[in-house]
Amino acid sequence: MVDARSRLFKVYSRRQDCNTNKATSVRPPPPPTPAPQELKEASRNREATGIELIPDERNVYLWTALIKGPKDTPFEGGTFELAITVPEQYPLVAPAVKYRTRIFHPNVHWKASLLRTGEICLDILKNAWSPAWTLSSVCQAIVALMSDPAPDSPLNCDAGNLLRSGDYRGYNSMARMLTCEHASR
């Protein structure tokens, strides 16, 4: 019975090419990509949000985001680069987003471990993900996190400890210094 099903599957998964009379395999259609709708939304809101989304020319699942540091923060005047990896199951599964530009922030991991460097602690990228989120809205949430850090759940303990102890001057000084060194364009 299994062999019969297997042969039937092979017959139905192959078709004749009318021009050459050769059998060719039928390939499943590629999974949908976020490119058209995401690019349209991002370009429409680019000036207002300070976010530029750029898809990789060779791989539609790899994106780069350039975000401007929010006003009245130590990140103001900086441009930060994010690496975005969109899973094939998107939008049902959250994209993986990491900072490529070094930043001093309690919710961004930046230590010697190359594997976790740039990792962002943001609930919508983990357990609070919803298919209603877009790449642009994820970047907007990251900009909001830059303005309003959550020091109680830090990935960068040094930054988190400065904020929790009330040393805003020390935190702002470190964040500003790294912004000037790494995020100035």
Short mmCIF file of C-alpha atoms in Angstrom, two decimals:
data_model
loop_
_atom_site.label_atom_id
_atom_site.label_comp_id
_atom_site.label_asym_id
_atom_site.label_seq_id
_atom_site.Cartn_x
_atom_site.Cartn_y
_atom_site.Cartn_z
CA MET A 1 0.00 0.00 0.00
CA VAL A 2 2.81 2.40 0.86
CA ASP A 3 4.56 1.68 -2.44
CA ALA A 4 1.36 2.39 -4.38
CA ARG A 5 0.92 5.75 -2.62
CA SER A 6 4.56 6.54 -3.21
CA ARG A 7 4.25 5.83 -6.94
CA LEU A 8 1.01 7.81 -7.16
CA PHE A 9 2.68 10.76 -5.44
CA LYS A 10 5.57 10.60 -7.91
CA VAL A 11 3.15 10.55 -10.85
CA TYR A 12 1.16 13.54 -9.59
CA SER A 13 4.22 15.49 -8.50
CA ARG A 14 5.70 15.37 -11.99
CA ARG A 15 4.32 16.91 -15.11
CA GLN A 16 5.20 16.78 -18.77
CA ASP A 17 6.89 19.79 -20.30
CA CYS A 18 4.89 20.33 -23.50
CA ASN A 19 7.83 21.78 -25.44
CA THR A 20 10.43 19.10 -24.70
CA ASN A 21 8.18 16.19 -23.76
CA LYS A 22 10.34 15.67 -20.65
CA ALA A 23 9.05 15.19 -17.16
CA THR A 24 9.79 18.04 -14.77
CA SER A 25 9.25 18.23 -11.04
CA VAL A 26 6.55 20.50 -9.70
CA ARG A 27 7.96 22.77 -7.03
CA PRO A 28 5.81 24.20 -4.30
CA PRO A 29 5.37 27.96 -4.49
CA PRO A 30 7.83 29.95 -2.38
CA PRO A 31 6.54 31.14 0.97
CA PRO A 32 5.12 34.66 1.04
CA THR A 33 7.67 37.36 1.77
CA PRO A 34 7.15 40.54 3.74
CA ALA A 35 8.81 42.71 1.11
CA PRO A 36 6.02 44.52 -0.78
CA GLN A 37 3.74 45.56 2.07
CA GLU A 38 6.58 46.16 4.55
CA LEU A 39 8.51 48.38 2.15
CA LYS A 40 5.41 50.37 1.30
CA GLU A 41 4.59 51.01 4.96
CA ALA A 42 8.19 51.83 5.86
CA SER A 43 8.71 54.29 3.01
CA ARG A 44 5.40 56.01 3.74
CA ASN A 45 6.35 56.63 7.39
CA ARG A 46 10.12 57.07 6.99
CA GLU A 47 10.34 60.80 7.72
CA ALA A 48 7.90 60.74 10.62
CA THR A 49 9.44 57.73 12.36
CA GLY A 50 13.14 58.15 11.56
CA ILE A 51 13.24 54.48 10.55
CA GLU A 52 14.58 53.17 7.25
CA LEU A 53 14.00 49.51 6.36
CA ILE A 54 16.26 47.98 3.72
CA PRO A 55 15.75 44.42 2.43
CA ASP A 56 18.81 42.40 1.42
CA GLU A 57 19.03 42.19 -2.37
CA ARG A 58 19.94 38.49 -2.31
CA ASN A 59 17.78 37.21 0.54
CA VAL A 60 14.25 38.50 1.22
CA TYR A 61 14.43 37.16 4.78
CA LEU A 62 17.32 39.43 5.79
CA TRP A 63 16.68 43.12 6.43
CA THR A 64 18.59 46.06 7.82
CA ALA A 65 16.93 48.86 9.74
CA LEU A 66 18.49 52.25 10.35
CA ILE A 67 16.90 54.06 13.27
CA LYS A 68 17.59 57.55 14.51
CA GLY A 69 18.18 58.03 18.21
CA PRO A 70 15.10 59.59 19.83
CA LYS A 71 15.14 63.25 20.88
CA ASP A 72 15.92 64.16 24.46
CA THR A 73 17.82 60.91 25.04
CA PRO A 74 21.56 60.21 25.12
CA PHE A 75 21.03 58.50 21.74
CA GLU A 76 19.86 61.69 19.99
CA GLY A 77 21.88 62.43 16.86
CA GLY A 78 22.96 58.82 16.45
CA THR A 79 21.93 56.38 13.75
CA PHE A 80 21.69 52.78 14.90
CA GLU A 81 21.75 49.76 12.63
CA LEU A 82 19.60 46.71 13.35
CA ALA A 83 19.88 43.28 11.74
CA ILE A 84 16.47 41.71 11.14
CA THR A 85 16.02 38.05 10.24
CA VAL A 86 12.48 37.26 9.12
CA PRO A 87 11.44 33.62 9.61
CA GLU A 88 9.59 31.76 6.86
CA GLN A 89 6.56 31.57 9.18
CA TYR A 90 6.34 35.39 9.45
CA PRO A 91 4.02 37.03 10.46
CA LEU A 92 2.96 34.11 12.66
CA VAL A 93 6.46 34.03 14.21
CA ALA A 94 8.41 37.07 15.39
CA PRO A 95 11.49 38.23 13.49
CA ALA A 96 14.89 38.05 15.19
CA VAL A 97 16.19 41.59 15.71
CA LYS A 98 19.65 42.56 16.97
CA TYR A 99 21.62 45.77 17.18
CA ARG A 100 24.64 45.90 14.88
CA THR A 101 25.63 49.29 16.27
CA ARG A 102 27.04 49.22 19.78
CA ILE A 103 24.72 50.83 22.33
CA PHE A 104 24.75 51.27 26.11
CA HIS A 105 21.22 50.34 27.16
CA PRO A 106 19.90 48.11 29.95
CA ASN A 107 17.76 46.06 27.56
CA VAL A 108 20.49 45.36 24.99
CA HIS A 109 23.16 42.72 25.58
CA TRP A 110 26.64 43.89 24.62
CA LYS A 111 29.44 41.82 26.09
CA ALA A 112 32.18 39.53 24.82
CA SER A 113 29.79 36.73 23.80
CA LEU A 114 29.40 37.16 20.06
CA LEU A 115 26.33 34.95 20.03
CA ARG A 116 24.24 37.27 22.20
CA THR A 117 25.81 40.60 21.23
CA GLY A 118 23.13 43.08 20.23
CA GLU A 119 20.27 40.94 21.59
CA ILE A 120 17.24 43.03 22.58
CA CYS A 121 15.03 42.27 25.59
CA LEU A 122 11.60 43.25 24.29
CA ASP A 123 8.48 41.22 25.00
CA ILE A 124 7.02 41.61 21.50
CA LEU A 125 10.06 39.82 20.09
CA LYS A 126 9.43 36.89 22.40
CA ASN A 127 6.21 35.85 24.14
CA ALA A 128 4.00 38.88 23.32
CA TRP A 129 4.37 38.61 19.55
CA SER A 130 1.26 39.10 17.43
CA PRO A 131 0.85 38.77 13.64
CA ALA A 132 -0.51 42.33 13.72
CA TRP A 133 3.04 43.63 14.28
CA THR A 134 5.04 44.65 11.21
CA LEU A 135 8.77 45.19 10.81
CA SER A 136 8.15 48.92 10.94
CA SER A 137 6.10 48.73 14.13
CA VAL A 138 8.75 46.49 15.73
CA CYS A 139 11.37 49.15 14.97
CA GLN A 140 9.06 51.82 16.44
CA ALA A 141 8.80 49.74 19.62
CA ILE A 142 12.60 49.54 19.76
CA VAL A 143 12.83 53.34 19.43
CA ALA A 144 10.29 53.65 22.26
CA LEU A 145 12.44 51.30 24.37
CA MET A 146 15.42 53.58 23.73
CA SER A 147 13.40 56.47 25.19
CA ASP A 148 11.98 54.50 28.08
CA PRO A 149 14.36 51.72 29.18
CA ALA A 150 13.24 48.94 31.51
CA PRO A 151 16.11 48.59 34.02
CA ASP A 152 14.30 45.93 36.07
CA SER A 153 14.84 43.28 33.37
CA PRO A 154 18.33 44.12 32.11
CA LEU A 155 20.50 42.28 29.65
CA ASN A 156 23.21 44.88 30.32
CA CYS A 157 23.52 44.80 34.11
CA ASP A 158 25.88 47.79 34.23
CA ALA A 159 23.35 50.05 32.50
CA GLY A 160 20.49 48.57 34.53
CA ASN A 161 22.31 49.10 37.84
CA LEU A 162 23.09 52.73 37.01
CA LEU A 163 19.41 53.45 36.33
CA ARG A 164 18.09 51.44 39.29
CA SER A 165 20.47 53.23 41.67
CA GLY A 166 19.34 56.61 40.35
CA ASP A 167 22.66 57.47 38.68
CA TYR A 168 21.06 58.97 35.57
CA ARG A 169 24.05 61.21 34.97
CA GLY A 170 26.39 58.18 34.82
CA TYR A 171 24.01 56.26 32.56
CA ASN A 172 23.47 59.22 30.21
CA SER A 173 27.22 59.88 30.07
CA MET A 174 28.06 56.29 29.10
CA ALA A 175 25.19 56.05 26.61
CA ARG A 176 26.13 59.39 25.02
CA MET A 177 29.82 58.43 24.78
CA LEU A 178 29.04 55.17 22.97
CA THR A 179 26.54 56.94 20.72
CA CYS A 180 29.22 59.45 19.70
CA GLU A 181 31.79 56.68 19.15
CA HIS A 182 29.66 54.13 17.33
CA ALA A 183 26.42 55.68 16.05
CA SER A 184 27.57 58.94 14.47
CA ARG A 185 27.23 59.01 10.70
#
